[in-house]
């Protein structure tokens, strides 16, 4: 494990709780099983229980290294221990490695403290499959399953709401479902009328579904669900907003207990701004709401203005800027505010709004170089670099430009810093330049085909996961190692391909001479072991045909 730059400094982190050096010290203590150090660090800063870097939390390291005492300590202090599980769940990580005691600790604690277990999966599946009679039979046979959470702590009432099925909701309420039941992330049923991160209403509910989120919200209210300030703001209920704030003025400063991106989560003023309720935004500002109220891990410099821009609420944008809102902020996995107004950086081009762009820029909005690179804004970058050439010395920006295929932008950066490519490190979801020509250009300027991230994951591992034979061949031709082993899955690229079900990739690696068995292979991390555990029978058969025995 290599200490990332951000974790080498004692400065507060932007996207996580804690300082860089404290987070690194905590990660290392979790790896080593150093419980006294873990306790000392969390006593000094309890928020470190929620810290993370690149979607890895302290608990991940404790589980990965089979540190039972540390894992138990963290499980008692992290309010959402499975919230950032990456690649595999914590239970899967323990099960894959054969850590029986750790697996039992996780399953027991998640079930007892968080109501998250496999017991809730059958009911969840029946609700998603719209099988009401089968659900009724299941609950008749096992009434306690009415309140049983699934592996993510969703109870049946949560799934009935996310799938927008009024008849299921009515049936569950009739049986005594708790409309106020919270999941691990704090969400109640009323927050989930348009889904969540994992089950997105706009994506996973059929487009022609007859029941809209607002209809489900109103149904829950009729059944007696509590409307908190976030949902009152989101639904435009000014009377309820006034009632709640008059009763407790501090609510305007308090983010929802539901920690997430979606409606009802986060700051009250964000919810009103996102849904276009100008009167409520004005009321909250009058009562002292901060237009830049941060949302931990999602919008560290505020989310209200960004949300208003994304949804095109010009009057609210003006009002927030008048009250001191930052004119351009970055939001987790959402670029920044100016990108949203421009319709770039991942936002649809038809979102471009000249009036919003001019308004934001007149208040000082400007985009960072890594976002200029992502969207290929060459004209702006040329002016920026001419004024300050040092700003072109940004390997993350070079990675963004290359992965998006912006050749002219790449050439501009290399003109100022010809050796920049030898420090480039791509994000895991977009490794390598978009085209062969750009990859060759970067190799000509010193790109390392074996550049590993902080967990030892190389480009070849990521190509294996994605099944990208074309890029893998380019990197192999420039010296990429076939047998590099990462610290996350403890596997070679061939092992990754087998784990993620990439049969063609497995065959390609074997044809290139990749060994399916190495002397230092952990028995659980061989390609054959991954294929068998993940149920990839076609890959298992291929490996056996090619003579693999373990």
Short mmCIF file of C-alpha atoms in Angstrom, two decimals:
data_model
loop_
_atom_site.label_atom_id
_atom_site.label_comp_id
_atom_site.label_asym_id
_atom_site.label_seq_id
_atom_site.Cartn_x
_atom_site.Cartn_y
_atom_site.Cartn_z
CA UNK A 1 0.00 0.00 0.00
CA UNK A 2 1.48 3.33 -1.10
CA UNK A 3 0.64 6.50 0.79
CA UNK A 4 -1.33 8.78 -1.59
CA UNK A 5 -0.33 12.43 -1.86
CA UNK A 6 -3.56 13.60 -0.21
CA UNK A 7 -2.84 11.41 2.82
CA UNK A 8 0.70 12.74 3.26
CA UNK A 9 -0.44 16.13 4.54
CA UNK A 10 -1.97 17.08 7.91
CA UNK A 11 -4.65 19.14 6.19
CA UNK A 12 -8.39 18.48 6.43
CA UNK A 13 -9.54 16.34 3.53
CA UNK A 14 -12.09 17.76 1.10
CA UNK A 15 -14.22 14.68 0.42
CA UNK A 16 -13.79 12.89 3.73
CA UNK A 17 -13.72 13.55 7.42
CA UNK A 18 -10.32 13.80 9.09
CA UNK A 19 -6.92 15.03 8.02
CA UNK A 20 -4.79 13.27 5.45
CA UNK A 21 -2.17 12.01 7.89
CA UNK A 22 -4.75 10.87 10.46
CA UNK A 23 -6.68 8.91 7.84
CA UNK A 24 -3.47 7.25 6.65
CA UNK A 25 -2.45 6.42 10.22
CA UNK A 26 -5.87 4.89 10.82
CA UNK A 27 -5.72 2.80 7.65
CA UNK A 28 -2.28 1.49 8.62
CA UNK A 29 -3.42 0.69 12.14
CA UNK A 30 -6.38 -1.24 10.74
CA UNK A 31 -4.10 -3.25 8.44
CA UNK A 32 -1.74 -4.05 11.33
CA UNK A 33 -4.47 -4.77 13.87
CA UNK A 34 -3.18 -2.00 16.13
CA UNK A 35 -6.32 -1.45 18.21
CA UNK A 36 -4.75 0.99 20.73
CA UNK A 37 -3.81 3.34 17.87
CA UNK A 38 -7.27 2.99 16.33
CA UNK A 39 -8.84 3.88 19.69
CA UNK A 40 -6.50 6.84 20.18
CA UNK A 41 -7.23 8.27 16.74
CA UNK A 42 -11.00 7.94 17.10
CA UNK A 43 -10.90 9.39 20.61
CA UNK A 44 -9.16 12.45 19.15
CA UNK A 45 -11.56 12.66 16.21
CA UNK A 46 -14.68 10.43 16.32
CA UNK A 47 -15.56 11.46 12.74
CA UNK A 48 -12.68 9.27 11.54
CA UNK A 49 -15.03 6.30 11.87
CA UNK A 50 -16.68 7.67 8.70
CA UNK A 51 -13.50 8.60 6.82
CA UNK A 52 -12.59 7.18 3.44
CA UNK A 53 -10.21 7.50 0.52
CA UNK A 54 -11.11 6.39 -2.99
CA UNK A 55 -14.17 4.61 -1.58
CA UNK A 56 -12.21 2.60 0.99
CA UNK A 57 -13.08 3.00 4.67
CA UNK A 58 -11.07 1.91 7.72
CA UNK A 59 -13.34 -1.09 8.17
CA UNK A 60 -12.44 -2.37 4.71
CA UNK A 61 -8.78 -2.67 5.72
CA UNK A 62 -9.60 -4.36 9.03
CA UNK A 63 -11.79 -6.93 7.28
CA UNK A 64 -9.31 -7.47 4.44
CA UNK A 65 -6.52 -8.23 6.91
CA UNK A 66 -8.72 -10.30 9.26
CA UNK A 67 -8.27 -7.95 12.23
CA UNK A 68 -11.27 -9.02 14.33
CA UNK A 69 -10.87 -6.69 17.32
CA UNK A 70 -10.42 -3.64 15.11
CA UNK A 71 -13.38 -4.60 12.94
CA UNK A 72 -15.62 -5.05 15.98
CA UNK A 73 -14.54 -1.66 17.34
CA UNK A 74 -15.28 0.10 14.03
CA UNK A 75 -18.60 -1.68 13.51
CA UNK A 76 -19.77 -0.16 16.79
CA UNK A 77 -18.88 3.36 15.64
CA UNK A 78 -19.50 3.62 11.90
CA UNK A 79 -23.17 4.59 11.33
CA UNK A 80 -23.16 3.14 7.80
CA UNK A 81 -20.43 0.49 7.60
CA UNK A 82 -21.41 -0.90 4.19
CA UNK A 83 -22.00 2.48 2.56
CA UNK A 84 -18.86 2.57 0.42
CA UNK A 85 -18.22 -1.14 -0.17
CA UNK A 86 -16.22 -1.41 -3.38
CA UNK A 87 -15.94 -4.42 -5.69
CA UNK A 88 -17.36 -6.72 -3.01
CA UNK A 89 -19.34 -6.43 0.19
CA UNK A 90 -17.49 -6.72 3.49
CA UNK A 91 -19.04 -10.15 4.03
CA UNK A 92 -17.87 -11.27 0.58
CA UNK A 93 -14.35 -10.04 1.31
CA UNK A 94 -14.24 -12.16 4.45
CA UNK A 95 -15.91 -15.16 2.80
CA UNK A 96 -13.59 -15.08 -0.22
CA UNK A 97 -10.55 -15.23 2.02
CA UNK A 98 -11.93 -17.93 4.29
CA UNK A 99 -12.13 -15.70 7.36
CA UNK A 100 -14.92 -17.59 9.13
CA UNK A 101 -14.85 -15.66 12.40
CA UNK A 102 -14.81 -12.33 10.57
CA UNK A 103 -17.71 -13.40 8.37
CA UNK A 104 -19.74 -14.36 11.47
CA UNK A 105 -18.87 -11.07 13.21
CA UNK A 106 -20.01 -9.05 10.19
CA UNK A 107 -23.20 -11.00 9.58
CA UNK A 108 -24.17 -10.94 13.26
CA UNK A 109 -23.44 -7.24 13.76
CA UNK A 110 -25.08 -6.13 10.52
CA UNK A 111 -28.18 -8.15 11.37
CA UNK A 112 -28.44 -7.12 15.02
CA UNK A 113 -27.38 -3.49 14.86
CA UNK A 114 -28.46 -2.54 11.34
CA UNK A 115 -31.21 -5.06 10.47
CA UNK A 116 -29.29 -6.01 7.35
CA UNK A 117 -29.18 -9.68 6.40
CA UNK A 118 -30.12 -12.22 3.76
CA UNK A 119 -33.40 -12.87 5.60
CA UNK A 120 -34.93 -9.84 3.90
CA UNK A 121 -33.90 -10.81 0.38
CA UNK A 122 -36.86 -13.12 -0.51
CA UNK A 123 -39.46 -10.44 0.29
CA UNK A 124 -37.43 -7.82 -1.58
CA UNK A 125 -37.24 -10.04 -4.65
CA UNK A 126 -41.00 -10.69 -4.64
CA UNK A 127 -41.74 -6.96 -4.42
CA UNK A 128 -39.41 -6.17 -7.31
CA UNK A 129 -41.06 -8.98 -9.29
CA UNK A 130 -44.53 -7.50 -8.53
CA UNK A 131 -45.73 -10.80 -7.02
CA UNK A 132 -48.21 -9.63 -4.39
CA UNK A 133 -49.86 -12.98 -3.71
CA UNK A 134 -46.51 -14.68 -3.22
CA UNK A 135 -45.45 -11.91 -0.84
CA UNK A 136 -48.67 -12.36 1.13
CA UNK A 137 -48.00 -16.10 1.41
CA UNK A 138 -44.45 -15.47 2.57
CA UNK A 139 -45.57 -13.01 5.24
CA UNK A 140 -48.38 -15.29 6.35
CA UNK A 141 -45.86 -18.06 6.91
CA UNK A 142 -43.24 -15.78 8.50
CA UNK A 143 -44.84 -12.58 9.84
CA UNK A 144 -41.53 -11.34 11.26
CA UNK A 145 -40.23 -10.84 7.72
CA UNK A 146 -42.45 -7.76 7.54
CA UNK A 147 -39.70 -5.86 9.38
CA UNK A 148 -36.66 -7.80 8.13
CA UNK A 149 -34.09 -5.77 6.21
CA UNK A 150 -32.29 -7.12 3.17
CA UNK A 151 -28.51 -7.02 2.75
CA UNK A 152 -28.68 -3.21 2.42
CA UNK A 153 -31.19 -2.94 5.31
CA UNK A 154 -34.19 -2.24 3.03
CA UNK A 155 -37.36 -3.47 4.68
CA UNK A 156 -40.32 -4.54 2.50
CA UNK A 157 -41.93 -1.10 2.92
CA UNK A 158 -38.81 0.53 1.50
CA UNK A 159 -38.92 -1.68 -1.59
CA UNK A 160 -42.64 -1.17 -2.07
CA UNK A 161 -42.05 2.59 -2.11
CA UNK A 162 -38.98 2.49 -4.37
CA UNK A 163 -40.86 0.34 -6.90
CA UNK A 164 -43.91 2.63 -6.59
CA UNK A 165 -46.52 -0.06 -5.98
CA UNK A 166 -49.49 1.38 -4.03
CA UNK A 167 -51.16 -1.99 -3.52
CA UNK A 168 -48.00 -3.40 -1.94
CA UNK A 169 -47.66 -0.33 0.29
CA UNK A 170 -51.27 -0.64 1.43
CA UNK A 171 -50.87 -4.34 2.16
CA UNK A 172 -47.69 -3.80 4.17
CA UNK A 173 -49.20 -0.92 6.14
CA UNK A 174 -52.26 -3.06 6.88
CA UNK A 175 -49.95 -5.68 8.33
CA UNK A 176 -48.20 -3.13 10.54
CA UNK A 177 -45.18 -2.00 8.54
CA UNK A 178 -43.26 0.81 10.22
CA UNK A 179 -43.28 3.85 7.94
CA UNK A 180 -40.64 5.48 10.15
CA UNK A 181 -38.17 2.58 9.91
CA UNK A 182 -34.73 3.78 8.88
CA UNK A 183 -32.14 2.05 6.75
CA UNK A 184 -28.42 2.13 7.54
CA UNK A 185 -28.07 5.35 5.56
CA UNK A 186 -30.88 6.98 7.52
CA UNK A 187 -33.50 6.86 4.75
CA UNK A 188 -37.15 6.32 5.63
CA UNK A 189 -39.81 5.21 3.18
CA UNK A 190 -40.87 8.79 2.48
CA UNK A 191 -37.38 9.59 1.18
CA UNK A 192 -37.43 6.80 -1.39
CA UNK A 193 -40.33 7.65 -3.68
CA UNK A 194 -37.94 8.09 -6.60
CA UNK A 195 -35.52 5.36 -5.58
CA UNK A 196 -31.98 5.68 -4.31
CA UNK A 197 -28.40 5.26 -5.53
CA UNK A 198 -28.73 1.53 -6.14
CA UNK A 199 -32.32 1.48 -7.43
CA UNK A 200 -32.89 4.67 -9.37
CA UNK A 201 -36.48 5.57 -10.11
CA UNK A 202 -35.66 7.33 -13.38
CA UNK A 203 -33.69 4.29 -14.55
CA UNK A 204 -35.12 1.18 -12.89
CA UNK A 205 -38.85 1.91 -12.80
CA UNK A 206 -40.44 1.40 -16.24
CA UNK A 207 -40.88 4.64 -18.19
CA UNK A 208 -44.60 3.99 -18.62
CA UNK A 209 -45.20 3.15 -14.96
CA UNK A 210 -48.60 4.58 -13.93
CA UNK A 211 -47.58 5.85 -10.48
CA UNK A 212 -45.39 8.95 -10.11
CA UNK A 213 -43.17 9.70 -7.09
CA UNK A 214 -45.50 12.51 -5.94
CA UNK A 215 -48.45 10.09 -5.89
CA UNK A 216 -46.50 7.67 -3.69
CA UNK A 217 -45.43 10.52 -1.42
CA UNK A 218 -49.04 11.63 -0.94
CA UNK A 219 -50.10 8.04 -0.24
CA UNK A 220 -47.47 7.74 2.50
CA UNK A 221 -48.62 11.01 4.04
CA UNK A 222 -52.21 9.73 4.10
CA UNK A 223 -50.98 6.63 5.88
CA UNK A 224 -49.34 8.85 8.52
CA UNK A 225 -45.69 9.04 7.47
CA UNK A 226 -43.79 11.93 9.05
CA UNK A 227 -42.80 14.72 6.66
CA UNK A 228 -39.45 16.05 7.83
CA UNK A 229 -37.98 19.40 6.84
CA UNK A 230 -36.05 18.04 3.87
CA UNK A 231 -39.14 16.47 2.32
CA UNK A 232 -41.31 19.49 3.13
CA UNK A 233 -38.79 21.64 1.28
CA UNK A 234 -38.58 19.22 -1.62
CA UNK A 235 -42.34 19.00 -2.06
CA UNK A 236 -43.04 22.72 -1.66
CA UNK A 237 -45.05 22.47 1.58
CA UNK A 238 -44.35 25.96 2.92
CA UNK A 239 -46.80 25.56 5.79
CA UNK A 240 -45.02 22.44 7.04
CA UNK A 241 -41.66 24.17 6.60
CA UNK A 242 -42.81 27.12 8.72
CA UNK A 243 -44.26 24.80 11.35
CA UNK A 244 -41.06 22.81 11.73
CA UNK A 245 -38.71 25.80 11.72
CA UNK A 246 -40.86 27.77 14.18
CA UNK A 247 -40.79 24.76 16.49
CA UNK A 248 -37.00 24.30 16.15
CA UNK A 249 -35.12 27.15 14.42
CA UNK A 250 -31.89 25.10 14.38
CA UNK A 251 -33.36 22.78 11.76
CA UNK A 252 -32.42 25.19 8.96
CA UNK A 253 -28.76 24.42 9.72
CA UNK A 254 -29.13 20.66 10.04
CA UNK A 255 -28.69 18.19 7.22
CA UNK A 256 -31.10 15.30 6.97
CA UNK A 257 -30.35 12.07 8.80
CA UNK A 258 -30.61 10.50 5.35
CA UNK A 259 -27.09 10.65 3.93
CA UNK A 260 -27.35 10.55 0.15
CA UNK A 261 -27.65 12.44 -3.12
CA UNK A 262 -31.36 12.23 -3.64
CA UNK A 263 -34.51 14.14 -2.75
CA UNK A 264 -34.92 14.55 0.99
CA UNK A 265 -31.24 13.95 1.76
CA UNK A 266 -28.77 16.66 2.65
CA UNK A 267 -29.43 20.29 3.50
CA UNK A 268 -33.00 21.67 3.64
CA UNK A 269 -32.05 24.58 1.40
CA UNK A 270 -30.63 22.16 -1.20
CA UNK A 271 -33.94 20.31 -1.34
CA UNK A 272 -35.93 23.50 -1.88
CA UNK A 273 -33.46 24.82 -4.46
CA UNK A 274 -33.37 21.56 -6.42
CA UNK A 275 -37.13 21.42 -6.78
CA UNK A 276 -37.63 25.08 -7.60
CA UNK A 277 -39.46 26.32 -4.51
CA UNK A 278 -38.35 29.96 -4.44
CA UNK A 279 -40.59 30.97 -1.55
CA UNK A 280 -39.12 28.27 0.67
CA UNK A 281 -35.53 29.13 -0.30
CA UNK A 282 -36.23 32.77 0.58
CA UNK A 283 -37.81 31.77 3.91
CA UNK A 284 -34.87 29.55 4.86
CA UNK A 285 -32.38 32.30 4.03
CA UNK A 286 -34.38 34.75 6.14
CA UNK A 287 -34.16 32.26 9.01
CA UNK A 288 -30.39 32.08 8.71
CA UNK A 289 -29.78 29.13 6.42
CA UNK A 290 -26.28 28.97 4.95
CA UNK A 291 -26.43 28.87 1.13
CA UNK A 292 -23.11 27.02 1.27
CA UNK A 293 -24.14 24.45 3.87
CA UNK A 294 -21.83 21.49 3.26
CA UNK A 295 -22.95 17.93 2.76
CA UNK A 296 -20.31 15.51 4.01
CA UNK A 297 -18.67 13.50 1.27
CA UNK A 298 -20.99 14.87 -1.39
CA UNK A 299 -20.82 18.65 -1.56
CA UNK A 300 -18.19 20.04 0.82
CA UNK A 301 -18.77 23.66 -0.32
CA UNK A 302 -22.53 23.48 -0.55
CA UNK A 303 -25.13 21.87 -2.79
CA UNK A 304 -27.98 24.36 -3.05
CA UNK A 305 -26.73 26.54 -5.91
CA UNK A 306 -25.47 23.55 -7.86
CA UNK A 307 -28.85 21.83 -7.55
CA UNK A 308 -30.70 24.94 -8.69
CA UNK A 309 -28.40 25.24 -11.73
CA UNK A 310 -28.79 21.58 -12.67
CA UNK A 311 -32.55 21.98 -12.72
CA UNK A 312 -32.53 25.41 -14.38
CA UNK A 313 -34.10 27.47 -11.60
CA UNK A 314 -32.71 30.85 -12.59
CA UNK A 315 -34.48 32.98 -9.96
CA UNK A 316 -33.23 30.72 -7.18
CA UNK A 317 -29.70 30.88 -8.56
CA UNK A 318 -29.87 34.69 -8.49
CA UNK A 319 -31.19 34.69 -4.93
CA UNK A 320 -28.52 32.31 -3.66
CA UNK A 321 -25.72 34.28 -5.33
CA UNK A 322 -27.06 37.45 -3.73
CA UNK A 323 -26.74 35.71 -0.37
CA UNK A 324 -23.13 34.67 -0.91
CA UNK A 325 -23.37 31.25 -2.49
CA UNK A 326 -20.11 30.06 -4.02
CA UNK A 327 -20.60 30.53 -7.78
CA UNK A 328 -18.92 27.24 -8.72
CA UNK A 329 -18.52 24.16 -6.54
CA UNK A 330 -17.63 20.56 -7.23
CA UNK A 331 -20.07 17.83 -6.26
CA UNK A 332 -19.16 14.17 -5.87
CA UNK A 333 -19.31 12.38 -9.25
CA UNK A 334 -21.09 15.41 -10.71
CA UNK A 335 -18.33 17.72 -12.04
CA UNK A 336 -19.06 21.31 -10.98
CA UNK A 337 -21.73 23.97 -11.21
CA UNK A 338 -20.38 25.76 -14.26
CA UNK A 339 -20.10 22.46 -16.14
CA UNK A 340 -23.78 21.82 -15.40
CA UNK A 341 -24.73 25.22 -16.81
CA UNK A 342 -22.53 24.66 -19.87
CA UNK A 343 -23.94 21.20 -20.53
CA UNK A 344 -20.47 19.61 -20.40
CA UNK A 345 -18.51 17.43 -17.99
CA UNK A 346 -21.06 14.65 -18.20
CA UNK A 347 -24.16 16.85 -18.38
CA UNK A 348 -26.33 16.68 -21.53
CA UNK A 349 -25.48 19.31 -24.12
CA UNK A 350 -29.12 20.42 -24.22
CA UNK A 351 -28.69 21.59 -20.62
CA UNK A 352 -26.55 24.50 -21.85
CA UNK A 353 -28.05 27.69 -20.48
CA UNK A 354 -26.31 30.87 -21.62
CA UNK A 355 -28.07 33.04 -19.06
CA UNK A 356 -26.96 30.79 -16.21
CA UNK A 357 -23.40 30.63 -17.54
CA UNK A 358 -23.16 34.40 -17.75
CA UNK A 359 -24.68 34.81 -14.30
CA UNK A 360 -22.24 32.39 -12.69
CA UNK A 361 -19.21 33.80 -14.50
CA UNK A 362 -20.18 37.36 -13.58
CA UNK A 363 -19.93 36.22 -9.95
CA UNK A 364 -16.46 34.76 -10.46
CA UNK A 365 -17.13 31.16 -11.50
CA UNK A 366 -14.28 29.37 -13.24
CA UNK A 367 -13.50 25.73 -13.76
CA UNK A 368 -10.47 23.87 -12.46
CA UNK A 369 -8.02 22.48 -15.00
CA UNK A 370 -9.03 18.85 -14.47
CA UNK A 371 -12.61 19.72 -15.47
CA UNK A 372 -11.51 21.83 -18.42
CA UNK A 373 -9.60 18.75 -19.53
CA UNK A 374 -12.53 16.41 -19.00
CA UNK A 375 -14.79 18.52 -21.19
CA UNK A 376 -12.05 19.40 -23.70
CA UNK A 377 -12.35 23.17 -23.24
CA UNK A 378 -9.20 23.91 -25.21
CA UNK A 379 -9.78 27.63 -25.73
CA UNK A 380 -10.13 28.37 -22.03
CA UNK A 381 -7.21 26.12 -21.14
CA UNK A 382 -4.94 27.78 -23.68
CA UNK A 383 -5.57 31.16 -22.08
CA UNK A 384 -5.19 29.77 -18.56
CA UNK A 385 -1.86 28.06 -19.34
CA UNK A 386 -0.55 31.12 -21.16
CA UNK A 387 -1.22 33.18 -18.04
CA UNK A 388 0.14 30.53 -15.66
CA UNK A 389 2.07 27.65 -17.28
CA UNK A 390 2.39 25.87 -13.94
CA UNK A 391 -1.32 25.01 -14.08
CA UNK A 392 -0.60 22.67 -17.01
CA UNK A 393 1.51 20.55 -14.67
CA UNK A 394 -1.49 18.45 -13.67
CA UNK A 395 -1.32 14.68 -14.29
CA UNK A 396 -4.96 14.19 -13.26
CA UNK A 397 -6.03 16.69 -15.91
CA UNK A 398 -3.89 14.93 -18.50
CA UNK A 399 -5.59 11.63 -17.59
CA UNK A 400 -9.03 13.22 -17.97
CA UNK A 401 -8.23 14.70 -21.37
CA UNK A 402 -6.70 11.48 -22.63
CA UNK A 403 -9.45 9.17 -21.38
CA UNK A 404 -12.06 11.40 -23.05
CA UNK A 405 -10.10 11.46 -26.31
CA UNK A 406 -9.29 15.19 -26.37
CA UNK A 407 -6.07 14.95 -28.37
CA UNK A 408 -5.52 18.69 -28.85
CA UNK A 409 -5.86 19.23 -25.10
CA UNK A 410 -3.35 16.46 -24.41
CA UNK A 411 -0.89 17.98 -26.88
CA UNK A 412 -1.33 21.41 -25.29
CA UNK A 413 -0.46 20.06 -21.84
CA UNK A 414 2.53 18.12 -23.16
CA UNK A 415 3.76 21.25 -24.92
CA UNK A 416 4.13 22.94 -21.54
CA UNK A 417 5.29 19.82 -19.66
CA UNK A 418 6.69 17.17 -22.04
CA UNK A 419 7.37 14.67 -19.23
CA UNK A 420 3.94 14.95 -17.63
CA UNK A 421 2.88 11.57 -19.01
CA UNK A 422 5.32 9.72 -16.78
CA UNK A 423 3.24 10.80 -13.75
CA UNK A 424 -0.20 10.13 -15.20
CA UNK A 425 -2.50 7.89 -13.18
CA UNK A 426 -5.92 7.11 -14.60
CA UNK A 427 -9.11 6.69 -12.60
CA UNK A 428 -10.12 3.05 -12.36
CA UNK A 429 -13.23 3.51 -14.46
CA UNK A 430 -11.38 5.16 -17.37
CA UNK A 431 -7.88 3.71 -17.68
CA UNK A 432 -5.77 4.57 -20.68
CA UNK A 433 -6.35 7.08 -23.43
CA UNK A 434 -9.48 6.70 -25.52
CA UNK A 435 -7.67 5.95 -28.78
CA UNK A 436 -4.65 3.94 -29.83
CA UNK A 437 -3.04 7.09 -31.22
CA UNK A 438 -3.35 8.94 -27.94
CA UNK A 439 -1.96 6.01 -25.98
CA UNK A 440 1.01 5.88 -28.33
CA UNK A 441 1.53 9.62 -27.87
CA UNK A 442 1.54 9.23 -24.09
CA UNK A 443 3.97 6.30 -24.27
CA UNK A 444 6.23 8.43 -26.45
CA UNK A 445 6.24 10.96 -23.62
CA UNK A 446 7.10 8.42 -20.94
CA UNK A 447 3.82 6.91 -19.73
CA UNK A 448 4.48 3.88 -17.50
CA UNK A 449 2.43 0.85 -18.62
CA UNK A 450 2.74 -0.59 -15.10
CA UNK A 451 1.82 2.53 -13.13
CA UNK A 452 -0.03 1.19 -10.09
CA UNK A 453 -2.42 3.05 -7.83
CA UNK A 454 -2.13 3.17 -4.05
CA UNK A 455 -3.45 -0.41 -3.77
CA UNK A 456 -1.14 -1.80 -6.43
CA UNK A 457 -3.85 -1.98 -9.08
CA UNK A 458 -2.30 -1.59 -12.53
CA UNK A 459 -3.86 -0.66 -15.87
CA UNK A 460 -3.83 -4.34 -16.85
CA UNK A 461 -6.00 -5.17 -13.83
CA UNK A 462 -8.53 -2.56 -14.89
CA UNK A 463 -8.50 -3.69 -18.53
CA UNK A 464 -9.14 -7.20 -17.26
CA UNK A 465 -12.14 -6.04 -15.26
CA UNK A 466 -13.55 -4.14 -18.24
CA UNK A 467 -12.74 -6.83 -20.80
CA UNK A 468 -10.78 -4.32 -22.87
CA UNK A 469 -8.49 -6.52 -24.97
CA UNK A 470 -7.57 -3.72 -27.37
CA UNK A 471 -6.05 -1.47 -24.71
CA UNK A 472 -4.50 -4.41 -22.89
CA UNK A 473 -2.68 -5.37 -26.11
CA UNK A 474 -1.35 -1.82 -26.52
CA UNK A 475 -0.05 -1.70 -22.95
CA UNK A 476 1.40 -5.22 -23.18
CA UNK A 477 3.33 -4.19 -26.29
CA UNK A 478 4.87 -1.39 -24.21
CA UNK A 479 5.94 -3.66 -21.37
CA UNK A 480 2.91 -4.10 -19.12
CA UNK A 481 3.41 -6.99 -16.70
CA UNK A 482 1.05 -9.95 -17.01
CA UNK A 483 1.71 -11.14 -13.47
CA UNK A 484 1.39 -7.94 -11.44
CA UNK A 485 -0.45 -8.59 -8.17
CA UNK A 486 -2.62 -5.97 -6.50
CA UNK A 487 -3.32 -5.56 -2.77
CA UNK A 488 -7.10 -5.30 -3.10
CA UNK A 489 -7.94 -8.71 -4.59
CA UNK A 490 -4.40 -10.15 -4.28
CA UNK A 491 -4.71 -11.33 -7.88
CA UNK A 492 -3.07 -11.05 -11.26
CA UNK A 493 -4.91 -9.44 -14.18
CA UNK A 494 -5.92 -12.97 -15.26
CA UNK A 495 -7.47 -13.44 -11.83
CA UNK A 496 -9.39 -10.20 -12.22
CA UNK A 497 -10.71 -11.28 -15.61
CA UNK A 498 -11.88 -14.58 -14.13
CA UNK A 499 -13.50 -12.88 -11.14
CA UNK A 500 -15.43 -10.37 -13.23
CA UNK A 501 -16.65 -12.90 -15.77
CA UNK A 502 -14.61 -11.77 -18.80
CA UNK A 503 -14.19 -15.03 -20.67
CA UNK A 504 -12.66 -13.56 -23.84
CA UNK A 505 -10.21 -11.65 -21.67
CA UNK A 506 -9.26 -14.82 -19.79
CA UNK A 507 -8.58 -16.60 -23.06
CA UNK A 508 -6.54 -13.67 -24.35
CA UNK A 509 -4.38 -13.56 -21.21
CA UNK A 510 -3.73 -17.30 -21.46
CA UNK A 511 -2.77 -16.90 -25.11
CA UNK A 512 -0.29 -14.18 -24.16
CA UNK A 513 1.43 -16.52 -21.71
CA UNK A 514 -0.19 -15.44 -18.43
CA UNK A 515 0.26 -18.15 -15.82
CA UNK A 516 -2.93 -19.26 -14.07
CA UNK A 517 -0.89 -20.50 -11.11
CA UNK A 518 2.04 -18.70 -9.52
CA UNK A 519 4.08 -19.78 -6.49
CA UNK A 520 2.90 -16.80 -4.45
CA UNK A 521 -0.81 -17.13 -5.35
CA UNK A 522 -3.06 -17.11 -2.29
CA UNK A 523 -5.20 -20.24 -2.78
CA UNK A 524 -8.41 -18.19 -2.69
CA UNK A 525 -7.17 -15.65 -5.29
CA UNK A 526 -6.27 -17.87 -8.25
CA UNK A 527 -8.22 -17.44 -11.50
CA UNK A 528 -9.88 -20.83 -11.05
CA UNK A 529 -10.87 -20.04 -7.47
CA UNK A 530 -12.48 -16.75 -8.55
CA UNK A 531 -14.33 -18.35 -11.46
CA UNK A 532 -15.72 -21.12 -9.28
CA UNK A 533 -16.80 -18.86 -6.41
CA UNK A 534 -18.46 -16.33 -8.71
CA UNK A 535 -20.28 -19.01 -10.67
CA UNK A 536 -18.62 -18.34 -14.04
CA UNK A 537 -18.91 -21.91 -15.33
CA UNK A 538 -17.77 -21.00 -18.84
CA UNK A 539 -14.52 -19.58 -17.47
CA UNK A 540 -14.09 -22.52 -15.11
CA UNK A 541 -14.43 -24.91 -18.03
CA UNK A 542 -12.00 -22.89 -20.15
CA UNK A 543 -9.38 -22.92 -17.40
CA UNK A 544 -9.77 -26.65 -16.84
CA UNK A 545 -9.50 -27.33 -20.59
CA UNK A 546 -6.29 -25.30 -20.61
CA UNK A 547 -4.89 -27.57 -17.91
CA UNK A 548 -5.39 -25.42 -14.82
CA UNK A 549 -5.60 -27.53 -11.68
CA UNK A 550 -5.95 -25.01 -8.86
#
